[in-house]
Coordinates of C-alpha atoms in Angstrom, one line a residue:
Chain A
X1039 CA 116.0 111.8 31.1
X1040 CA 116.6 114.9 33.8
X1041 CA 119.6 114.0 35.9
X1042 CA 121.9 116.3 37.9
X1043 CA 125.2 115.4 38.5
X1044 CA 128.1 116.3 41.5
X1045 CA 131.0 115.7 43.3
X1046 CA 130.5 114.2 46.3
X1047 CA 133.2 115.3 48.7
X1048 CA 135.0 118.9 49.1
X1049 CA 137.5 119.6 52.1
X1050 CA 138.7 123.0 52.3
X1051 CA 140.5 124.8 55.1
X1052 CA 139.2 127.4 57.6
X1053 CA 139.0 131.0 55.6
X1054 CA 139.8 129.5 52.4
X1055 CA 137.3 129.5 49.0
X1056 CA 134.7 126.4 47.6
X1057 CA 133.9 125.6 44.7
X1058 CA 131.1 122.7 44.5
X1059 CA 130.1 121.7 41.0
X1060 CA 127.5 120.6 39.9
X1061 CA 126.2 119.5 36.1
X1062 CA 122.2 119.1 34.3
X1063 CA 121.1 117.7 31.5
X1064 CA 117.9 119.3 31.2
X1065 CA 118.6 123.2 29.0
X1066 CA 114.8 124.0 29.8
X1067 CA 115.1 124.3 33.5
X1068 CA 113.9 127.6 34.1
X1069 CA 115.5 128.0 37.7
X1070 CA 118.5 126.4 39.6
X1071 CA 119.3 125.5 43.1
X1072 CA 121.1 124.8 45.8
X1073 CA 120.0 123.7 49.3
X1074 CA 122.0 123.0 51.9
X1075 CA 121.4 120.4 54.8
X1076 CA 123.3 120.5 58.2
X1077 CA 123.4 117.5 60.6
X1078 CA 119.8 116.3 61.9
X1079 CA 118.2 119.3 59.9
X1080 CA 116.1 119.9 56.6
X1081 CA 116.9 120.9 53.4
X1082 CA 117.8 124.9 53.1
X1083 CA 117.3 126.9 50.1
X1084 CA 120.5 128.9 50.7
X1085 CA 120.1 130.7 46.4
X1086 CA 118.7 130.2 43.2
X1087 CA 119.8 131.2 39.8
X1088 CA 116.8 132.0 37.4
X1089 CA 118.5 130.1 33.7
X1090 CA 118.9 134.0 32.2
X1091 CA 121.7 135.3 33.8
X1092 CA 125.7 134.1 34.5
X1093 CA 126.4 134.9 37.8
X1094 CA 124.2 135.7 41.4
X1095 CA 126.0 137.2 44.4
X1096 CA 125.2 137.2 47.7
X1097 CA 127.3 138.1 50.2
X1098 CA 129.4 135.5 51.2
X1099 CA 127.9 133.2 47.8
X1100 CA 128.5 133.3 44.6
X1101 CA 126.3 131.3 41.8
X1102 CA 127.5 131.3 38.3
X1103 CA 125.8 129.4 35.5
X1104 CA 127.5 128.1 32.3
X1105 CA 124.6 127.3 30.3
X1106 CA 125.9 126.3 27.2
X1107 CA 127.6 123.7 29.0
X1108 CA 125.4 123.4 31.7
X1109 CA 127.2 123.4 34.5
X1110 CA 126.4 125.4 37.7
X1111 CA 128.7 126.2 40.5
X1112 CA 128.2 127.6 44.1
X1113 CA 131.4 129.5 45.7
X1114 CA 131.6 130.4 49.2
X1115 CA 134.2 132.8 50.2
X1116 CA 135.9 132.6 53.1
X1117 CA 134.6 129.4 54.6
X1118 CA 134.0 128.7 58.2
X1119 CA 133.6 125.7 59.8
X1120 CA 129.9 126.5 60.4
X1121 CA 129.6 125.8 56.5
X1122 CA 130.5 122.4 56.6
X1123 CA 127.2 120.8 55.6
X1124 CA 125.8 118.7 52.6
X1125 CA 125.2 120.3 49.4
X1126 CA 122.3 120.0 46.7
X1127 CA 122.2 121.4 43.8
X1128 CA 118.7 121.3 41.9
X1129 CA 117.2 122.1 39.1
X1130 CA 113.2 122.3 37.7
X1131 CA 111.5 119.7 35.9
X1132 CA 109.9 120.5 32.6
X1133 CA 106.8 120.8 33.7
X1134 CA 108.9 122.8 36.4
X1135 CA 106.3 121.3 39.1
X1136 CA 108.9 120.1 41.2
X1137 CA 112.5 119.6 42.0
X1138 CA 115.9 117.0 40.9
X1139 CA 117.8 117.1 42.8
X1140 CA 121.8 115.4 42.6
X1141 CA 123.7 113.7 45.4
X1142 CA 124.8 116.1 47.4
X1143 CA 128.2 117.0 47.5
X1144 CA 129.8 117.2 51.7
X1145 CA 131.7 119.8 52.3
X1146 CA 134.1 119.3 55.1
X1147 CA 135.6 122.2 56.8
X1148 CA 138.8 122.2 59.1
X1149 CA 140.1 124.5 61.2
Chain B
X221 CA 110.6 131.8 62.2
X222 CA 107.8 128.7 60.4
X223 CA 109.6 125.5 59.3
X224 CA 107.9 122.0 58.4
X225 CA 108.2 119.8 61.4
X226 CA 107.8 115.3 60.6
X227 CA 107.8 112.9 62.7
X228 CA 108.9 110.6 64.2
X229 CA 112.7 111.7 62.9
X230 CA 113.4 107.6 62.8
X231 CA 111.2 104.8 62.1
X232 CA 111.8 100.9 62.1
X233 CA 109.7 98.4 60.9
X234 CA 109.6 95.1 59.6
X235 CA 109.3 93.9 56.0
X236 CA 105.6 93.9 55.1
X237 CA 104.1 96.4 57.6
X238 CA 102.4 99.3 56.7
X239 CA 103.8 102.6 57.9
X240 CA 102.5 106.3 58.4
X241 CA 104.9 109.2 58.0
X242 CA 103.6 112.1 59.1
X243 CA 104.2 116.2 58.7
X244 CA 102.8 119.3 59.3
X245 CA 103.5 121.8 56.6
X246 CA 103.8 125.4 57.4
X247 CA 100.2 126.8 57.7
X248 CA 99.9 128.8 54.8
X249 CA 101.4 127.0 52.1
X250 CA 99.3 125.5 49.5
X251 CA 101.3 122.7 47.8
X252 CA 103.1 119.9 49.6
X253 CA 105.8 117.1 48.5
X254 CA 107.0 114.1 49.5
X255 CA 111.0 113.3 48.4
X256 CA 113.1 110.4 49.2
X257 CA 117.1 110.0 49.7
X258 CA 118.1 106.3 49.8
X259 CA 121.7 106.1 51.9
X260 CA 124.4 106.9 49.3
X261 CA 122.1 108.4 46.3
X262 CA 119.9 111.5 45.1
X263 CA 117.0 113.1 46.5
X264 CA 114.2 111.7 44.6
X265 CA 110.9 113.2 43.8
X266 CA 107.5 111.6 44.6
X267 CA 105.0 113.5 45.3
X268 CA 103.4 116.5 45.0
X269 CA 99.7 117.8 46.4
X270 CA 97.3 120.3 46.2
X271 CA 94.1 121.4 46.2
X272 CA 93.4 118.2 48.2
X273 CA 94.9 115.5 45.5
X274 CA 98.0 114.3 44.1
X275 CA 98.4 117.3 40.7
X276 CA 102.2 115.1 40.1
X277 CA 103.5 111.4 41.0
X278 CA 107.2 110.0 40.5
X279 CA 107.2 106.1 39.1
X280 CA 108.7 105.6 42.5
X281 CA 105.3 106.5 43.7
X282 CA 103.2 103.0 42.7
X283 CA 100.1 101.6 44.6
X284 CA 102.1 100.9 47.5
X285 CA 101.8 103.9 48.6
X286 CA 99.6 106.8 49.0
X287 CA 99.5 110.3 50.6
X288 CA 96.4 112.1 52.8
X289 CA 95.5 115.3 53.9
X290 CA 93.5 114.4 56.7
X291 CA 93.2 117.4 58.3
X292 CA 94.3 120.7 58.0
X293 CA 97.1 121.0 59.4
X294 CA 98.9 116.7 58.7
X295 CA 100.3 115.9 55.5
X296 CA 101.3 112.1 55.6
X297 CA 102.4 109.4 53.1
X298 CA 101.7 105.6 54.1
X299 CA 103.1 102.7 52.5
X300 CA 101.2 99.5 52.3
X301 CA 103.3 96.8 52.7
X302 CA 107.2 98.2 53.2
X303 CA 109.9 96.3 51.0
X304 CA 113.6 96.4 51.8
X305 CA 114.6 99.0 49.2
X306 CA 111.9 101.3 50.8
X307 CA 114.5 101.9 53.8
X308 CA 116.3 105.8 52.6
X309 CA 115.2 109.0 54.4
X310 CA 112.0 110.7 53.4
X311 CA 111.8 114.4 52.8
X312 CA 108.1 116.0 53.5
X313 CA 108.2 119.8 51.6
X314 CA 105.8 122.6 50.8
X315 CA 105.6 126.2 49.3
X316 CA 103.5 129.2 49.3
X317 CA 103.0 128.7 44.7
X318 CA 104.5 125.4 42.3
X319 CA 108.3 124.6 42.9
X320 CA 110.7 125.6 39.7
X321 CA 109.0 128.8 39.7
X322 CA 109.7 131.9 40.5
X323 CA 109.7 133.1 44.1
X324 CA 108.5 129.1 45.0
X325 CA 111.1 128.9 47.9
X326 CA 110.8 124.7 49.1
X327 CA 110.5 124.6 52.1
X328 CA 111.7 121.5 53.6
X329 CA 111.3 119.0 57.1
X330 CA 114.1 117.4 58.7
X331 CA 113.7 113.9 57.7
X332 CA 112.0 110.6 58.6
X333 CA 114.6 107.6 58.4
X334 CA 112.6 105.0 57.9
X335 CA 114.6 101.7 58.4
X336 CA 113.0 98.6 56.8
X337 CA 114.2 95.2 58.8

């Protein structure tokens, strides 16, 4: 079945780059997503990538997609303390009607 | 900025009791969803709702669960007889179009933490 896996914790220093990794199983997923959850808040869509793209850049965020290895990563450049949050990787299900999420990666940024 | 709101933020209930979790989706959205996250586990899809009926549901969404859009603004999730394993964070979401497709950003609420004791 469809599954998404990601590492649970990442700790970086302010100003460094953060790379959060994710693997997924459904090669037919059209879109892959990164959501961010700040304490006490809902899941906020950060960015998404279409499956025929290798890379997408949006200001400090870079998404890399390796379709062959079913590997997705989110790079945050110049990480700030405000980036501390839980980051969820998600793929669309086969029918394209719902999202399959990973467990979330807790990013901790120290100054 | 429009947002999805959920109430209450935290609900404690006794095992066997019925609970209703409430959500107000974004007003012009047509698709509504419930997800849940048991502590330390993945965010899991429960159900999607469109045009006043369930469009898809997962294996988790058994006969103990039901959803309703009682008026033009609220979207509720009812758990008929709660079990300890229903303890989780429940997220409501809404989108203009069906999730998983082009430009279908789903907006999530802040969640309701349900604790069954």
